[in-house]
Structure formats: structure tokens, C-alpha cells
Amino acid sequence: MEKRLVLSFVLSFLVLYLWAMMAPKTPESPETAASLNATETTTDQPAEIEDISAAATSAIEPAEVTPTEYFHIENDQLEITFANVGGGLVHIQLKEYDEPLPVDHIGGFQEYSQRVFQVARQEPRLLEFRLTDEDFSVSRIYSLDEEGYTLHVTDKVTNHGEMSKDVRLDIIGFTLNMRDGPKGHHPNKPKVSGPAASRDRGLNEYAVNSAKGIKRKNNAYKFGPKDEKTEEGSVTWLAFRNRYYATIVKPEFETTGYSQRVIEEQVLQLHLNSTPYKLSPVESRDYNYTVFIGPERTELLKEYGGDFDKIKRYYKFGLFDAIAKLIGGLMKVLYGFIPNWGVCIILISIVIYYSMYPLTAKGMASMKRMQALQPKIQQLKERYEDNPQKLNQEMLELYRREKINPLGGCLPMLFQMPVFIGLYQVLWRNVDFKGAHFLWIKDLSQPDRLFTLDFSLPVIGTDINLLPILMIIIMAVQQRFSAKNMTAADPVQQQQQKMMMTVMPLLLGFIFYKFASGLTLYFTMFYIFSTITQWKISKEPKVTNA
């Protein structure tokens, strides 16, 4: 009875799986990125005014190559690495998850990005770089809170010359560095253990919250001309998110727009625009940023205000996104009572399956009545084999007479699909599953991996994952009950039923074999409930039509 439901789930999973692997980038109108210091500035006293960008450039003289040095600050949640070249952030490590993030060079000025800074102050959670040239002093101060995921950045420009300066700086928001290996997360440092940030490429997304709303770009792994653009309007924050984590950069100074620049195929830089200003002698100007670097938890993001929580989105389509957030909230409530995510997944599977059961039962009843009509339908097909138009008329009359809707078995299933689609993303992207144990499962965000072989098997590799194997067995049993409940009308249908009994379990097992065990656990429970339902139906008397 539930064969169509299972088939619809399989097809939906295939679509979601292929979309995650091959989804194209979200199209955006290509625009040429504008350079912020390309226009010469004019003042009322040109003989006494200098451009800071010109001063920074002219101060660079041929010299001996200075080796790059690295410095660290950390708290219990974050370890952040900086380089003396540019005084910039070059690597972020989430310590509790052992994950690197592909965001670097937060803040700073393009004009000074290749200059060598000196360390002026260093503490466990604070680092200050300083650079002084003929006319300006530039300091970069980074500090972490004692606990949590907040990085504070202050870039200070001081005019220590004797003349006023017309300051027109090219402000870096952050850089997305999606390359793997030494050139990726940290130059001249061994590759960090664990998967690269580009692992789930379809889930990589950068976003800008500006006066024009939030603009997003998914599948942010490779960049091209369409990623080059300039937008006007104040900027609330710039952000990057992947499957589990987010980096949100909030400028605490006035901005007038932003620009996106492709540095390399896998490197994109977001810049902030600000109004040029004059800097009098001894005067300073601060550029402050509040930066969130951490897991994408709604309650955590809401603590920051500034619409930080709006970075979290499961789907572009509002209905799916709302359902996903509702399911995610329900799981949080369940976890408050039973602090085990494996048990919560089982409970949510019970809640969803049996809340949807009235629709499922209605569809199954309709299909059962349709099955009882198969002999009469077959007679009509034989009688009007050469007259398709008459056949359709007679079949419609038969449905009317028996008060059966031929789509009655499909429509209830169609209504369940938004729930299924929303649930998929919740289980796939829940950061709380990272490292969560359940029975033999060591990490609900990874395949359950019962044990590892010393050799590789075709398709499955070296890891023996128990849950997908259990799913295959359970689904095979379900298919047998389903076959008993649906009598095939002709040899062709009988052959199709036999093929479905073999192919469907194997296909689903193949799809789920590399999936996160939390997701596989849910659907294993779903097929257990479906099998119980099919067993109950097999005990009911056959439906007959007059």
C-alpha cells in the first residue's frame, strides 16, 4: 500500500542528493567590481593634502624578504592564527569541533595587505600589530572574549605627519579561501586534520545584509566573473556559512556599500566602502568589527542581535524553511527532556510518522480500493484495446460509479513531501549531532561505522556501516508485505513487483550508505513503522467492490 510513498521518498532523495552534488551557483547579475582608491581626490589645499593610499604605496621600497611569522590567540572555543605580513588573520580553528573555517583576512586595508607589521602587544587572548611609515601609524588589534565565539577587531589609522591627509582606504571585509592544502587554511602549515571547509560544496554560502536586504550566493566554492559586483547602501554584516558553522562580520562604522572581487578561482574577497575623510595631524580613526565565529545555532545567533540569526536558512522556499525550523525547534524541546540526540531522532520519527498517519491511511485506503478494481479495469482494457478514447470514458465512469478518486492515493503523499524535505535538512545540518553518541554510533553526523576492514569492497569501501544494512533488510521485509497486500493484475505487473522488491532496498541502501547516521537512523525507524503498518494491513480482509 505504501509503495508509492516509498517510491516518492526515493525519488525525492535522488533529487536532493544529485542537487547537493551538482547544484549550479545561484545566478547573479555580473557587474565590474569598482576599486575604492582608483579615483584621485581633490581638496581646497592640494599642496598640503596627501592620499593615504598613495603614501602607503610610495613607502614600499626594495628590501630584504622578511620571513612570514605566525602568532596565535585562543580561548576554549577558538584558536586563531595571524601573520605579520599584513597583520592579518590567516586561519580559524573551532577547537571543540576540530574544524577549520575558510575565512581569513577579516578587516584591514588593501593598501597595507602586503606590508610587514610588528607585534606591539601579545597576550593569550589579545594581539596587536603595528606599522609606522613616514606619515601614518596603522595598528591592528584582535581580542577574544574569555569564553564564546566573539572576535573583536580594531583597525586604527593615525596621522602623525604635519599635514592633513585625505583618507580613502580600500577596506577588506573578509576573504573566502576555498582552496585545500597548505595554500588553503594556513600557508606554510601542515593541513589541518578533519574535512576541509569545502566538503559540502552545495552548502557553502556567502551573504551580505545591506540596505537592499540579504543577498545570498550558494555553492560558493569556485568563483568567476558573475561573482564580481559592487552595491551601494549601508552594510549591516557580511557572512559565510557552510553545513554547520557561520562567520559573521559586523562593521561598527559607517559604510556606504560593498564590492566583491575574485582573486583566484577559489578565492573571493568582500570589501566595504566608506566615505573618504580628512585626517588632521595627530588625529586617529578607528574601524571596529564584531565577528561571530561558531556553530550555526539559532539561540546563539539571536544573542548577538543585528539580525545575525537571519543567516540561518534551510531552504530558499519559505514553506520548506518554516517547516524545517519548526521541526528543528521541536527536536530542541525533546532534547530538553531527554538529552540524547539518538533518542530524540527516534522520538521525532514517531511524532512525524503518526502525525502524518491519517493522511497515509487515507492514501492507503484509496489505493486498496483501486487495487480491488483492477480486475474490472483489466476487462475494460481488453474490451477497448483499440479505442483509447472510449477506454478513458469507461474508466472515468467506473471511478464515478465506485466513488473512487484515481489520485486519492497520491494526494495525501504529496502533502507529506514538504515535511519530508524540511526534515531532511534539519537532520543533515544539525551541528548538535557532531560527536553525539548513540549505542554503537560514535558520531551522528557521520556514517555509523561499526568496524573497518583491512581491504576495500566495491561500492562500500572499507567501512562497514550497520544502519544502511539494517534498512535494506527492513525494507525488503516491508516490500514482501506490500506485495501480499497488492495482487498484480497481469504478468507484467507481477514482474515489476518482483523487481521492486529487489531493487528498491538495494537502491536506498546505496543512497544512505555514506549519509550521516542521524539521517539514516530516522529513515530506518520510518521503514520499521511502515513495515508494521503493512503487516497490519495484511491481516485485514480484502476489499471487494460490487
Coordinates of C-alpha atoms in Angstrom, one line a residue:
M1 CA 0.0 0.0 0.0
E2 CA 2.9 2.4 0.8
K3 CA 4.9 1.5 -2.3
R4 CA 4.1 4.9 -3.9
L5 CA 5.1 6.6 -0.7
V6 CA 8.4 4.8 -0.6
L7 CA 9.0 5.5 -4.3
S8 CA 8.2 9.2 -3.8
F9 CA 10.7 9.3 -0.9
V10 CA 13.4 7.6 -3.1
L11 CA 12.8 9.9 -6.0
S12 CA 12.9 12.9 -3.7
F13 CA 16.1 11.7 -2.1
L14 CA 17.7 11.2 -5.5
V15 CA 16.8 14.8 -6.4
L16 CA 18.2 16.1 -3.2
Y17 CA 21.3 14.0 -3.5
L18 CA 22.0 15.0 -7.1
W19 CA 21.2 18.6 -6.3
A20 CA 23.7 18.7 -3.5
M21 CA 26.4 17.2 -5.8
M22 CA 25.7 19.2 -8.9
A23 CA 23.6 22.3 -8.0
P24 CA 24.6 25.3 -10.1
K25 CA 25.6 28.5 -8.5
T26 CA 22.8 31.0 -7.8
P27 CA 22.8 33.4 -10.8
E28 CA 23.6 37.0 -10.1
S29 CA 23.9 39.9 -12.5
P30 CA 27.6 40.4 -13.4
E31 CA 29.0 43.7 -12.6
T32 CA 32.5 45.0 -12.6
A33 CA 33.9 45.5 -9.1
A34 CA 34.9 49.1 -8.5
S35 CA 38.3 49.9 -6.9
L36 CA 37.9 52.1 -3.9
N37 CA 41.1 54.0 -4.4
A38 CA 41.1 54.4 -8.2
T39 CA 39.7 57.9 -8.2
E40 CA 42.1 60.8 -7.4
T41 CA 40.9 63.1 -4.6
T42 CA 40.9 66.8 -4.7
T43 CA 40.9 69.3 -1.8
D44 CA 40.9 73.0 -1.3
Q45 CA 44.6 72.9 -0.3
P46 CA 46.2 70.5 -2.7
A47 CA 49.7 71.4 -1.7
E48 CA 49.1 70.3 1.9
I49 CA 46.9 67.3 1.3
E50 CA 48.2 63.7 0.7
D51 CA 46.3 60.5 -0.1
I52 CA 47.0 57.7 2.5
S53 CA 46.8 55.1 -0.2
A54 CA 49.5 56.8 -2.2
A55 CA 51.6 57.3 0.9
A56 CA 51.3 53.6 1.7
T57 CA 52.3 52.6 -1.8
S58 CA 55.2 55.0 -2.1
A59 CA 56.7 53.9 1.2
I60 CA 57.3 50.4 -0.2
E61 CA 61.0 50.1 -1.2
P62 CA 63.0 47.2 -2.3
A63 CA 64.3 45.4 0.8
E64 CA 65.3 42.0 2.0
V65 CA 62.5 39.5 2.1
T66 CA 61.2 39.2 5.6
P67 CA 60.1 35.6 6.6
T68 CA 56.4 35.3 7.4
E69 CA 55.8 34.8 11.2
Y70 CA 52.7 33.4 12.8
F71 CA 51.1 34.3 16.1
H72 CA 48.1 32.8 17.9
I73 CA 45.4 33.8 20.3
E74 CA 42.8 31.4 21.7
N75 CA 40.1 30.7 24.2
D76 CA 38.3 27.4 25.0
Q77 CA 36.2 27.6 21.7
L78 CA 38.5 29.3 19.2
E79 CA 42.2 29.2 18.1
I80 CA 43.0 32.0 15.6
T81 CA 46.3 32.4 13.7
F82 CA 47.7 35.7 12.4
A83 CA 50.6 36.6 10.2
N84 CA 53.0 39.6 10.4
V85 CA 52.5 40.2 6.7
G86 CA 49.5 42.5 6.5
G87 CA 49.0 41.9 10.2
G88 CA 46.1 39.7 9.1
L89 CA 44.1 36.8 10.2
V90 CA 45.1 33.7 8.3
H91 CA 43.5 30.7 10.0
I92 CA 40.4 30.0 12.2
Q93 CA 40.1 26.7 14.1
L94 CA 36.9 25.7 16.0
K95 CA 38.6 23.8 18.8
E96 CA 35.6 21.9 20.2
Y97 CA 34.7 20.6 16.7
D98 CA 38.3 20.3 15.4
E99 CA 37.2 22.1 12.2
P100 CA 38.9 24.8 10.2
L101 CA 36.9 27.6 8.5
P102 CA 37.8 29.0 5.1
V103 CA 37.5 32.7 6.1
D104 CA 40.6 34.8 6.6
H105 CA 41.9 38.4 6.4
I106 CA 39.0 39.9 8.4
G107 CA 39.2 43.7 8.3
G108 CA 42.3 45.6 7.4
F109 CA 43.2 47.7 4.3
Q110 CA 44.2 46.5 0.9
E111 CA 47.0 49.2 0.7
Y112 CA 48.7 47.5 3.7
S113 CA 47.9 43.9 3.0
Q114 CA 51.5 43.1 1.9
R115 CA 53.3 45.3 4.4
V116 CA 55.2 43.7 7.3
F117 CA 53.8 44.6 10.7
Q118 CA 55.5 44.4 14.1
V119 CA 53.9 42.8 17.2
A120 CA 53.3 45.6 19.7
R121 CA 51.5 43.6 22.3
Q122 CA 50.7 39.9 22.7
E123 CA 48.6 38.2 25.4
P124 CA 46.8 34.8 25.4
R125 CA 43.6 36.4 24.1
L126 CA 44.9 39.6 22.6
L127 CA 47.3 40.5 19.8
E128 CA 48.3 44.0 18.5
F129 CA 50.2 44.6 15.3
R130 CA 51.6 48.0 14.4
L131 CA 53.2 49.6 11.3
T132 CA 54.6 53.1 11.1
D133 CA 55.7 54.8 7.9
E134 CA 56.7 58.4 7.1
D135 CA 53.2 59.8 7.7
F136 CA 50.9 57.2 9.2
S137 CA 50.7 54.7 12.0
V138 CA 48.4 51.7 11.4
S139 CA 47.6 49.4 14.3
R140 CA 45.5 46.2 14.2
I141 CA 44.1 44.9 17.4
Y142 CA 42.5 41.5 17.8
S143 CA 40.9 40.2 21.0
L144 CA 38.8 37.2 22.1
D145 CA 36.3 37.1 24.9
E146 CA 37.2 34.8 27.8
E147 CA 34.6 32.4 26.6
G148 CA 32.5 32.2 23.5
Y149 CA 32.7 32.8 19.8
T150 CA 33.3 36.5 19.6
L151 CA 36.4 38.1 18.0
H152 CA 36.8 41.9 18.3
V153 CA 38.8 43.6 15.6
T154 CA 40.0 47.2 15.7
D155 CA 42.0 48.8 12.9
K156 CA 43.3 52.3 13.8
V157 CA 44.8 54.8 11.4
T158 CA 46.8 57.7 12.9
N159 CA 48.2 60.7 11.1
H160 CA 51.5 61.6 12.8
G161 CA 52.6 63.9 10.0
E162 CA 52.4 67.6 9.9
M163 CA 49.8 67.9 7.2
S164 CA 46.1 66.9 6.9
K165 CA 45.5 63.7 4.9
D166 CA 42.7 62.8 2.6
V167 CA 41.9 59.3 3.7
R168 CA 40.4 57.0 1.1
L169 CA 41.0 53.4 2.2
D170 CA 40.2 50.1 0.5
I171 CA 38.6 48.2 3.4
I172 CA 38.7 44.4 3.4
G173 CA 35.6 42.8 4.9
F174 CA 36.9 39.2 4.7
T175 CA 38.3 36.7 2.2
L176 CA 36.9 33.3 1.3
N177 CA 39.7 30.9 0.7
M178 CA 38.2 27.7 -0.5
R179 CA 41.5 26.1 -1.6
D180 CA 42.6 22.8 0.1
G181 CA 46.0 22.1 1.4
P182 CA 48.8 24.5 2.5
K183 CA 47.5 27.4 0.4
G184 CA 44.1 27.0 1.8
H185 CA 43.6 27.5 5.5
H186 CA 47.1 28.4 6.6
P187 CA 50.3 28.9 4.5
N188 CA 53.4 27.0 5.4
K189 CA 51.5 25.0 8.0
P190 CA 50.5 21.3 7.6
K191 CA 47.0 20.7 6.5
V192 CA 44.6 20.6 9.5
S193 CA 43.1 17.3 10.3
G194 CA 39.4 16.7 9.5
P195 CA 37.5 17.5 6.4
A196 CA 38.1 20.8 4.5
A197 CA 35.5 23.5 4.7
S198 CA 34.6 22.8 1.1
R199 CA 33.4 19.3 1.9
D200 CA 29.7 20.0 1.4
R201 CA 30.1 22.4 -1.5
G202 CA 26.5 22.9 -2.2
L203 CA 26.0 24.2 1.3
N204 CA 28.8 26.8 1.2
E205 CA 27.1 30.2 1.1
Y206 CA 28.2 33.8 1.5
A207 CA 25.7 36.5 2.2
V208 CA 25.5 40.3 2.6
N209 CA 22.9 42.0 4.8
S210 CA 22.7 45.6 3.4
A211 CA 20.1 48.3 2.9
K212 CA 18.8 46.3 0.0
G213 CA 18.1 43.2 2.1
I214 CA 20.0 40.0 2.4
K215 CA 21.7 38.7 -0.7
R216 CA 23.0 35.1 -0.8
K217 CA 25.1 33.0 -3.1
N218 CA 25.2 29.3 -2.5
N219 CA 27.6 26.7 -3.9
A220 CA 30.3 29.2 -3.0
Y221 CA 33.3 27.0 -3.9
K222 CA 34.6 28.4 -7.2
F223 CA 34.2 32.0 -8.4
G224 CA 34.0 33.7 -11.7
P225 CA 33.0 37.0 -13.4
K226 CA 29.4 36.7 -12.1
D227 CA 30.7 37.0 -8.6
E228 CA 32.3 40.4 -9.3
K229 CA 29.9 43.2 -8.3
T230 CA 29.5 46.5 -6.4
E231 CA 26.5 47.5 -4.5
E232 CA 25.6 50.8 -2.8
G233 CA 23.9 51.2 0.6
S234 CA 24.9 50.7 4.2
V235 CA 26.1 47.2 5.2
T236 CA 24.9 45.5 8.4
W237 CA 27.0 42.4 8.1
L238 CA 29.0 40.1 5.8
A239 CA 28.8 36.4 6.4
F240 CA 29.8 32.9 5.3
R241 CA 28.1 29.7 6.3
N242 CA 28.6 26.0 5.5
R243 CA 26.9 22.9 6.7
Y244 CA 27.4 23.6 10.4
Y245 CA 29.2 26.9 11.0
A246 CA 28.9 30.6 10.3
T247 CA 31.3 33.5 10.3
I248 CA 29.5 36.9 10.5
V249 CA 31.5 40.2 10.3
K250 CA 29.6 43.2 11.5
P251 CA 31.3 46.6 10.9
E252 CA 30.7 49.1 13.7
F253 CA 31.4 52.1 11.5
E254 CA 29.5 53.8 8.8
T255 CA 29.6 52.1 5.4
T256 CA 28.3 53.2 2.0
G257 CA 28.3 49.8 0.1
Y258 CA 30.4 46.8 -0.6
S259 CA 32.2 45.1 -3.5
Q260 CA 33.1 41.5 -4.4
R261 CA 36.3 40.7 -6.1
V262 CA 37.5 37.4 -7.4
I263 CA 41.2 37.0 -6.5
E264 CA 41.6 33.4 -7.8
E265 CA 39.2 30.7 -9.0
Q266 CA 38.7 29.6 -5.4
V267 CA 39.4 32.9 -3.6
L268 CA 36.8 35.7 -3.2
Q269 CA 37.3 38.9 -1.3
L270 CA 34.5 41.1 0.0
H271 CA 35.3 44.8 0.5
L272 CA 33.5 47.5 2.4
N273 CA 33.0 51.0 1.0
S274 CA 33.3 54.0 3.3
T275 CA 33.1 57.8 2.8
P276 CA 36.5 59.4 2.3
Y277 CA 37.5 61.9 5.1
K278 CA 40.3 64.2 6.2
L279 CA 42.6 63.2 9.0
S280 CA 44.3 66.1 10.8
P281 CA 47.7 65.8 12.3
V282 CA 47.8 63.5 15.4
E283 CA 44.2 62.6 14.7
S284 CA 43.1 58.9 14.6
R285 CA 40.2 57.0 13.1
D286 CA 39.1 53.6 14.4
Y287 CA 37.4 50.8 12.3
N288 CA 35.8 48.4 14.7
Y289 CA 34.3 45.0 13.9
T290 CA 32.3 42.4 15.9
V291 CA 32.9 39.0 14.5
F292 CA 30.9 35.8 15.3
I293 CA 32.8 32.6 14.5
G294 CA 30.9 29.5 15.6
P295 CA 28.2 26.9 15.2
E296 CA 25.0 27.9 13.5
R297 CA 22.7 27.7 16.4
T298 CA 19.6 29.9 16.3
E299 CA 19.5 30.7 20.0
L300 CA 23.2 31.5 20.0
L301 CA 22.9 33.9 17.0
K302 CA 20.0 35.7 18.5
E303 CA 22.1 36.7 21.4
Y304 CA 24.1 38.9 19.1
G305 CA 21.2 40.9 17.7
G306 CA 21.8 42.7 14.5
D307 CA 19.8 40.1 12.6
F308 CA 22.6 37.6 13.0
D309 CA 20.1 34.8 13.2
K310 CA 18.8 35.6 9.7
I311 CA 21.9 34.0 8.3
K312 CA 20.4 30.6 9.1
R313 CA 18.2 29.3 6.4
Y314 CA 17.4 25.7 5.4
Y315 CA 15.6 26.4 2.1
K316 CA 15.0 29.4 -0.2
F317 CA 11.4 28.4 -0.5
G318 CA 9.6 29.8 2.6
L319 CA 7.2 26.8 3.3
F320 CA 10.1 24.3 3.4
D321 CA 12.2 26.6 5.5
A322 CA 9.4 27.3 8.0
I323 CA 8.7 23.5 8.3
A324 CA 12.4 22.8 8.8
K325 CA 12.7 25.4 11.6
L326 CA 9.5 24.0 13.3
I327 CA 11.0 20.5 13.3
G328 CA 14.3 21.8 14.5
G329 CA 12.6 23.6 17.3
L330 CA 10.6 20.5 18.3
M331 CA 13.8 18.5 18.4
K332 CA 15.4 21.1 20.8
V333 CA 12.3 20.8 23.1
L334 CA 12.6 17.0 23.1
Y335 CA 16.3 17.2 23.9
G336 CA 15.5 19.4 26.9
F337 CA 13.6 16.4 28.4
I338 CA 15.8 13.6 27.0
P339 CA 19.4 14.8 26.5
N340 CA 20.4 12.2 23.9
W341 CA 20.1 13.1 20.2
G342 CA 19.8 9.5 19.1
V343 CA 16.7 9.0 21.3
C344 CA 15.4 12.4 20.1
I345 CA 15.6 11.3 16.5
I346 CA 13.6 8.1 17.3
L347 CA 11.0 10.2 19.1
I348 CA 10.7 12.8 16.3
S349 CA 10.3 9.9 13.8
I350 CA 7.4 8.6 15.9
V351 CA 5.9 12.1 16.2
I352 CA 6.1 12.8 12.4
Y353 CA 5.1 9.3 11.2
Y354 CA 2.0 9.1 13.4
S355 CA 1.0 12.7 12.9
M356 CA 1.1 12.0 9.2
Y357 CA -0.6 8.7 9.7
P358 CA -4.2 9.9 8.9
L359 CA -3.0 11.1 5.5
T360 CA -1.1 7.9 5.0
A361 CA -4.1 5.8 6.0
K362 CA -6.4 7.7 3.7
G363 CA -4.0 7.2 0.8
M364 CA -3.6 3.5 1.6
A365 CA -7.3 3.0 1.8
S366 CA -7.8 4.7 -1.6
M367 CA -5.1 2.6 -3.2
K368 CA -6.6 -0.6 -1.7
R369 CA -9.9 0.2 -3.3
M370 CA -8.2 0.9 -6.5
Q371 CA -6.5 -2.4 -6.3
A372 CA -9.8 -4.1 -5.8
L373 CA -10.9 -2.5 -9.1
Q374 CA -8.0 -3.9 -11.0
P375 CA -10.0 -6.9 -12.5
K376 CA -12.7 -4.6 -13.9
I377 CA -10.1 -2.2 -15.2
Q378 CA -8.3 -5.0 -16.9
Q379 CA -11.6 -6.1 -18.5
L380 CA -12.1 -2.6 -19.9
K381 CA -8.6 -2.5 -21.2
E382 CA -9.1 -5.8 -23.1
R383 CA -12.6 -4.7 -24.3
Y384 CA -11.5 -1.3 -25.7
E385 CA -7.9 -2.2 -26.6
D386 CA -8.3 -0.5 -30.0
N387 CA -10.3 2.5 -28.8
P388 CA -8.3 4.6 -26.2
Q389 CA -10.8 7.4 -26.1
K390 CA -13.7 5.0 -25.2
L391 CA -11.4 3.3 -22.7
N392 CA -10.8 6.5 -20.8
Q393 CA -14.5 7.4 -20.8
E394 CA -15.4 3.9 -19.4
M395 CA -12.7 4.1 -16.7
L396 CA -13.9 7.5 -15.6
E397 CA -17.4 6.2 -15.4
L398 CA -16.2 3.3 -13.4
Y399 CA -14.4 5.6 -10.9
R400 CA -17.5 7.7 -10.6
R401 CA -19.8 4.8 -10.1
E402 CA -17.5 3.3 -7.4
K403 CA -16.8 6.8 -5.9
I404 CA -13.1 6.4 -6.2
N405 CA -10.6 9.2 -7.0
P406 CA -7.8 7.8 -9.0
L407 CA -5.4 10.4 -7.5
G408 CA -6.6 9.7 -4.0
G409 CA -3.6 7.5 -3.1
C410 CA -1.1 10.2 -4.3
L411 CA -2.5 13.5 -3.0
P412 CA -2.1 12.6 0.7
M413 CA 1.5 11.6 0.0
L414 CA 2.1 14.9 -1.9
F415 CA 1.0 16.8 1.2
Q416 CA 3.6 14.9 3.3
M417 CA 6.5 15.9 1.0
P418 CA 7.2 19.4 2.5
V419 CA 7.6 17.8 5.9
F420 CA 10.0 15.2 4.5
I421 CA 12.0 17.8 2.6
G422 CA 12.2 20.1 5.7
L423 CA 13.2 17.2 7.9
Y424 CA 16.0 16.2 5.6
Q425 CA 17.8 19.5 6.0
V426 CA 17.3 19.5 9.8
L427 CA 18.9 16.1 10.2
W428 CA 21.6 16.8 7.7
R429 CA 22.7 20.2 9.0
N430 CA 22.2 19.9 12.8
V431 CA 25.6 20.8 14.4
D432 CA 24.5 19.2 17.7
F433 CA 24.9 15.8 16.0
K434 CA 28.6 16.4 15.8
G435 CA 30.3 14.0 18.1
A436 CA 26.9 12.9 19.5
H437 CA 26.9 9.2 20.6
F438 CA 24.1 6.7 20.4
L439 CA 24.5 2.9 21.1
W440 CA 27.4 1.9 18.8
I441 CA 27.3 5.2 16.8
K442 CA 30.2 7.5 17.8
D443 CA 29.1 10.5 15.7
L444 CA 25.6 11.1 14.4
S445 CA 26.9 13.5 11.8
Q446 CA 29.0 10.7 10.2
P447 CA 28.2 7.2 8.9
D448 CA 27.8 4.8 11.9
R449 CA 30.9 2.7 11.0
L450 CA 30.5 -0.5 13.0
F451 CA 34.0 -1.6 12.1
T452 CA 36.7 -1.0 9.4
L453 CA 38.1 -3.7 7.1
D454 CA 41.7 -4.0 6.1
F455 CA 40.7 -4.1 2.5
S456 CA 38.2 -2.2 0.3
L457 CA 35.0 -3.7 -1.0
P458 CA 33.3 -2.4 -4.2
V459 CA 30.8 0.4 -3.6
I460 CA 31.0 0.4 0.2
G461 CA 34.8 0.8 0.6
T462 CA 36.5 -0.2 3.9
D463 CA 33.8 0.9 6.4
I464 CA 31.0 -1.5 7.4
N465 CA 28.0 0.7 8.3
L466 CA 25.3 -1.2 10.1
L467 CA 22.3 1.1 9.8
P468 CA 22.1 1.1 6.0
I469 CA 22.3 -2.7 6.1
L470 CA 19.5 -2.9 8.6
M471 CA 17.5 -0.5 6.4
I472 CA 17.9 -2.8 3.4
I473 CA 16.7 -5.8 5.5
I474 CA 13.7 -4.0 7.0
M475 CA 12.7 -2.6 3.6
A476 CA 12.9 -6.0 2.0
V477 CA 10.5 -7.3 4.6
Q478 CA 8.2 -4.3 4.0
Q479 CA 8.2 -5.0 0.3
R480 CA 7.1 -8.6 0.9
F481 CA 4.2 -7.5 3.0
S482 CA 3.4 -4.9 0.4
A483 CA 3.4 -7.5 -2.4
K484 CA 0.9 -9.6 -0.4
N485 CA -1.4 -6.6 0.0
M486 CA -1.4 -5.8 -3.7
T487 CA -2.3 -8.5 -6.1
A488 CA -0.9 -7.9 -9.6
A489 CA -3.4 -7.9 -12.4
D490 CA -1.1 -9.2 -15.1
P491 CA 2.3 -10.9 -15.5
V492 CA 4.0 -7.6 -16.4
Q493 CA 2.9 -6.1 -13.0
Q494 CA 4.0 -9.2 -11.2
Q495 CA 7.4 -8.9 -12.8
Q496 CA 7.5 -5.2 -11.8
Q497 CA 6.6 -6.1 -8.2
K498 CA 9.4 -8.7 -8.0
M499 CA 11.9 -6.2 -9.4
M500 CA 10.8 -3.5 -6.9
M501 CA 11.2 -6.0 -4.0
T502 CA 14.9 -6.4 -5.0
V503 CA 15.9 -3.0 -6.5
M504 CA 14.3 -0.6 -4.0
P505 CA 16.0 -1.9 -0.8
L506 CA 19.4 -2.0 -2.6
L507 CA 18.9 1.4 -4.1
L508 CA 18.1 3.0 -0.8
G509 CA 20.9 1.2 0.9
F510 CA 23.3 2.6 -1.6
I511 CA 22.0 6.1 -1.3
F512 CA 22.1 6.1 2.5
Y513 CA 25.4 4.2 2.9
K514 CA 27.6 7.3 3.1
F515 CA 24.9 9.5 4.7
A516 CA 25.1 10.9 8.3
S517 CA 24.0 8.2 10.7
G518 CA 21.4 10.6 12.3
L519 CA 19.6 10.8 9.0
T520 CA 19.9 7.1 8.3
L521 CA 18.6 6.4 11.8
Y522 CA 15.4 8.4 11.2
F523 CA 14.6 6.6 7.9
T524 CA 15.4 3.2 9.4
M525 CA 12.8 4.0 12.0
F526 CA 10.4 5.2 9.3
Y527 CA 10.7 1.8 7.5
I528 CA 10.2 -0.1 10.7
F529 CA 6.9 1.8 11.2
S530 CA 5.9 1.3 7.6
T531 CA 6.6 -2.4 7.9
I532 CA 4.4 -2.6 11.0
T533 CA 1.6 -0.8 9.1
Q534 CA 1.9 -3.2 6.1
W535 CA 1.8 -6.2 8.4
K536 CA -1.5 -4.9 10.0
I537 CA -2.9 -4.3 6.5
S538 CA -2.0 -7.9 5.5
K539 CA -4.2 -9.1 8.4
E540 CA -7.2 -7.1 7.2
P541 CA -9.9 -8.7 5.0
K542 CA -9.6 -8.0 1.3
V543 CA -11.7 -5.1 -0.1
T544 CA -14.2 -6.0 -2.7
N545 CA -16.3 -3.8 -5.0
A546 CA -19.7 -4.5 -6.1

